[in-house]
Tab-separated table of C-alpha atoms in Angstrom:
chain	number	residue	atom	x	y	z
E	1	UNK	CA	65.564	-46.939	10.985
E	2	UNK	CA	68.197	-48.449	13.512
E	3	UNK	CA	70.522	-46.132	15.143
E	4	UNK	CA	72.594	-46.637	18.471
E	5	UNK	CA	70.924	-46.399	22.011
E	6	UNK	CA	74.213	-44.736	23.552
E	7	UNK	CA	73.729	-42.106	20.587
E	8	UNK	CA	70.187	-40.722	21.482
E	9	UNK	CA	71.176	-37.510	23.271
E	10	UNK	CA	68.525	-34.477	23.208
E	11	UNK	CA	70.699	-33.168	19.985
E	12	UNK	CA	70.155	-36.385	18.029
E	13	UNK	CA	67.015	-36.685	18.770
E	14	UNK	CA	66.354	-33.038	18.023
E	15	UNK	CA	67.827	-34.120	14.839
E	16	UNK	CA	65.482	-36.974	14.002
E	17	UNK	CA	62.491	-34.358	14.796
E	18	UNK	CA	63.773	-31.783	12.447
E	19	UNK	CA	64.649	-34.234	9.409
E	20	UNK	CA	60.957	-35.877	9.965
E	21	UNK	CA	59.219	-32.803	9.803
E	22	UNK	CA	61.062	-31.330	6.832
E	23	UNK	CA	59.901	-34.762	5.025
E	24	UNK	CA	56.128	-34.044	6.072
E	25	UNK	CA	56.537	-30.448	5.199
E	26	UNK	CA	57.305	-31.327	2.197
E	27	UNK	CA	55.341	-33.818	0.992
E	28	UNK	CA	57.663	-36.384	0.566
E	29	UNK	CA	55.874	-39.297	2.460
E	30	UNK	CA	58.030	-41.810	0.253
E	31	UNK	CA	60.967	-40.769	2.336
E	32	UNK	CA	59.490	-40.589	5.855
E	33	UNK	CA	57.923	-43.876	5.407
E	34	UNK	CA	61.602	-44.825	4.150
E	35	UNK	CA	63.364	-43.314	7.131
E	36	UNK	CA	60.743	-43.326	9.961
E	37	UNK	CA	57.972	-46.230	9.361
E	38	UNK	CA	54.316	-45.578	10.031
E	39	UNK	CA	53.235	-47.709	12.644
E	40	UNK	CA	49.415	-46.829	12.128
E	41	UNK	CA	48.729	-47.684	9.281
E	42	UNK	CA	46.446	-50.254	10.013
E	43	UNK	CA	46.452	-52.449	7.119
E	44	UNK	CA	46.612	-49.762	5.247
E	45	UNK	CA	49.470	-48.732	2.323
E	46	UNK	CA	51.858	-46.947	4.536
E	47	UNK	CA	52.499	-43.838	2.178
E	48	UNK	CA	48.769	-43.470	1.693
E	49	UNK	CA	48.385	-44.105	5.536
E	50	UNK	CA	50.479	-40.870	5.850
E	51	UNK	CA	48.851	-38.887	3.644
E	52	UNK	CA	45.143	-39.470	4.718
E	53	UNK	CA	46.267	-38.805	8.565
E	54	UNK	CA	47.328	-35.731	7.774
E	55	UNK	CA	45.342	-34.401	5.576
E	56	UNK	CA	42.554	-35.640	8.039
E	57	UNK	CA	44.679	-33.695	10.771
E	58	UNK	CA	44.849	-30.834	8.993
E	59	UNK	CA	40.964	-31.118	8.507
E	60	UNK	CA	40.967	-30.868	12.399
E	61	UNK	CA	42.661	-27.841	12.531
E	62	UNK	CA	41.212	-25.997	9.987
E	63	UNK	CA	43.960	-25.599	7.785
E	64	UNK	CA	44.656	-26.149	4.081
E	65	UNK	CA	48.538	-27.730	4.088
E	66	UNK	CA	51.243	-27.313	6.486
E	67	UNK	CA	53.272	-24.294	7.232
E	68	UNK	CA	56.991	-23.603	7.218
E	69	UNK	CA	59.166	-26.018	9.007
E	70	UNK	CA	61.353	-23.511	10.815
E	71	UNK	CA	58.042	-22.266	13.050
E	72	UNK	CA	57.632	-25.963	14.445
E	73	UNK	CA	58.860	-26.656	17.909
E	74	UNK	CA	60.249	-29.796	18.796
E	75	UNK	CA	60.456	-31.440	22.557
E	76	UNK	CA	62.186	-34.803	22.968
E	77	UNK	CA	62.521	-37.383	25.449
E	78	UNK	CA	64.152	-40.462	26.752
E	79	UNK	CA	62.528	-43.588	29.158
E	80	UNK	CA	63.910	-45.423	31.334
E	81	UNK	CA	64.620	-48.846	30.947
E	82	UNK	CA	61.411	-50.926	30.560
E	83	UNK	CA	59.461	-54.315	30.259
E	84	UNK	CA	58.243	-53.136	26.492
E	85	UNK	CA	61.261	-51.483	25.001
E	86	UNK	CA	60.566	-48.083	24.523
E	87	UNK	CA	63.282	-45.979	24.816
E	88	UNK	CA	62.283	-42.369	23.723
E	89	UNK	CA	59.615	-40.031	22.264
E	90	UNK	CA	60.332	-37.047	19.869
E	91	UNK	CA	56.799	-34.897	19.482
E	92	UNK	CA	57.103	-32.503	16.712
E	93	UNK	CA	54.661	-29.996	16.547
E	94	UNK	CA	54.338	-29.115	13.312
E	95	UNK	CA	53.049	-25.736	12.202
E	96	UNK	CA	50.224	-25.222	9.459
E	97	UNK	CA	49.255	-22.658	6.743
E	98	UNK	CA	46.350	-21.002	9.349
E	99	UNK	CA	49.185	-20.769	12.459
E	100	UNK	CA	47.720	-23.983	14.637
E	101	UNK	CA	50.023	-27.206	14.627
E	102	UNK	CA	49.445	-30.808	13.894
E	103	UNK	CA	51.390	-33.400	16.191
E	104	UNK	CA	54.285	-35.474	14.345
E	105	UNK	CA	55.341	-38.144	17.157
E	106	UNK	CA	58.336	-40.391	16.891
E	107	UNK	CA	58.567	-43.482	19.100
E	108	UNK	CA	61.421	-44.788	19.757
E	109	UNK	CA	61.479	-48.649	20.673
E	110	UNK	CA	64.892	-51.333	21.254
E	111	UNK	CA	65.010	-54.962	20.605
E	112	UNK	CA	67.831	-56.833	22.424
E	113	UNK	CA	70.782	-54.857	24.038
């Protein structure tokens, strides 16, 4: 997705970490691939990418699926100016059916100005 550098404020990207763990929450890895990518995939199908990672996250945790969306805590934050581009990171922890959390991360990267 390509949004504005001058618009990434803690609310927007607050924002970005709310709408991308309602997707996960609720299964609908068509859409956060849509919106978000999936940088790790590997070689792999991206949707399918998704859904293996997590369900081998959740396999890490102990847990059978992924909790309610409102319990997950979000923290956010933006780099300095640098030699690779990255700009910001939005780590969404995202809660699970037995209480623990899996990690949703968002990396924010800018090409030209």
């Amino acid at each position: 997705m390509k949004v504005a550098l001058s618009s990434l404020n803690e609310s927007a990207l607050g924002h970005l970490g709310d709408e991308a763990t309602r997707l996960i929450t609720s299964g609908d890895f068509v859409a956060l691939h849509a919106r978000f990518g999936y940088a790790i995939a590997l070689g792999r199908e991206p949707v399918a990418a998704i859904a293996q990672d997590l369900n081998s996250a959740l396999a890490n945790v102990g847990a059978t699926g992924l909790g309610d969306p409102a319990k997950g805590r979000i923290a956010s934050k933006r780099f300095q100016p640098n030699d690779i581009g990255l700009c910001g990171l939005v780590e969404c922890m995202v809660p699970t059916t037995n209480g623990k959390f899996v990690l949703l991360e968002l990396v924010l990267s800018a090409t030209g100005s």
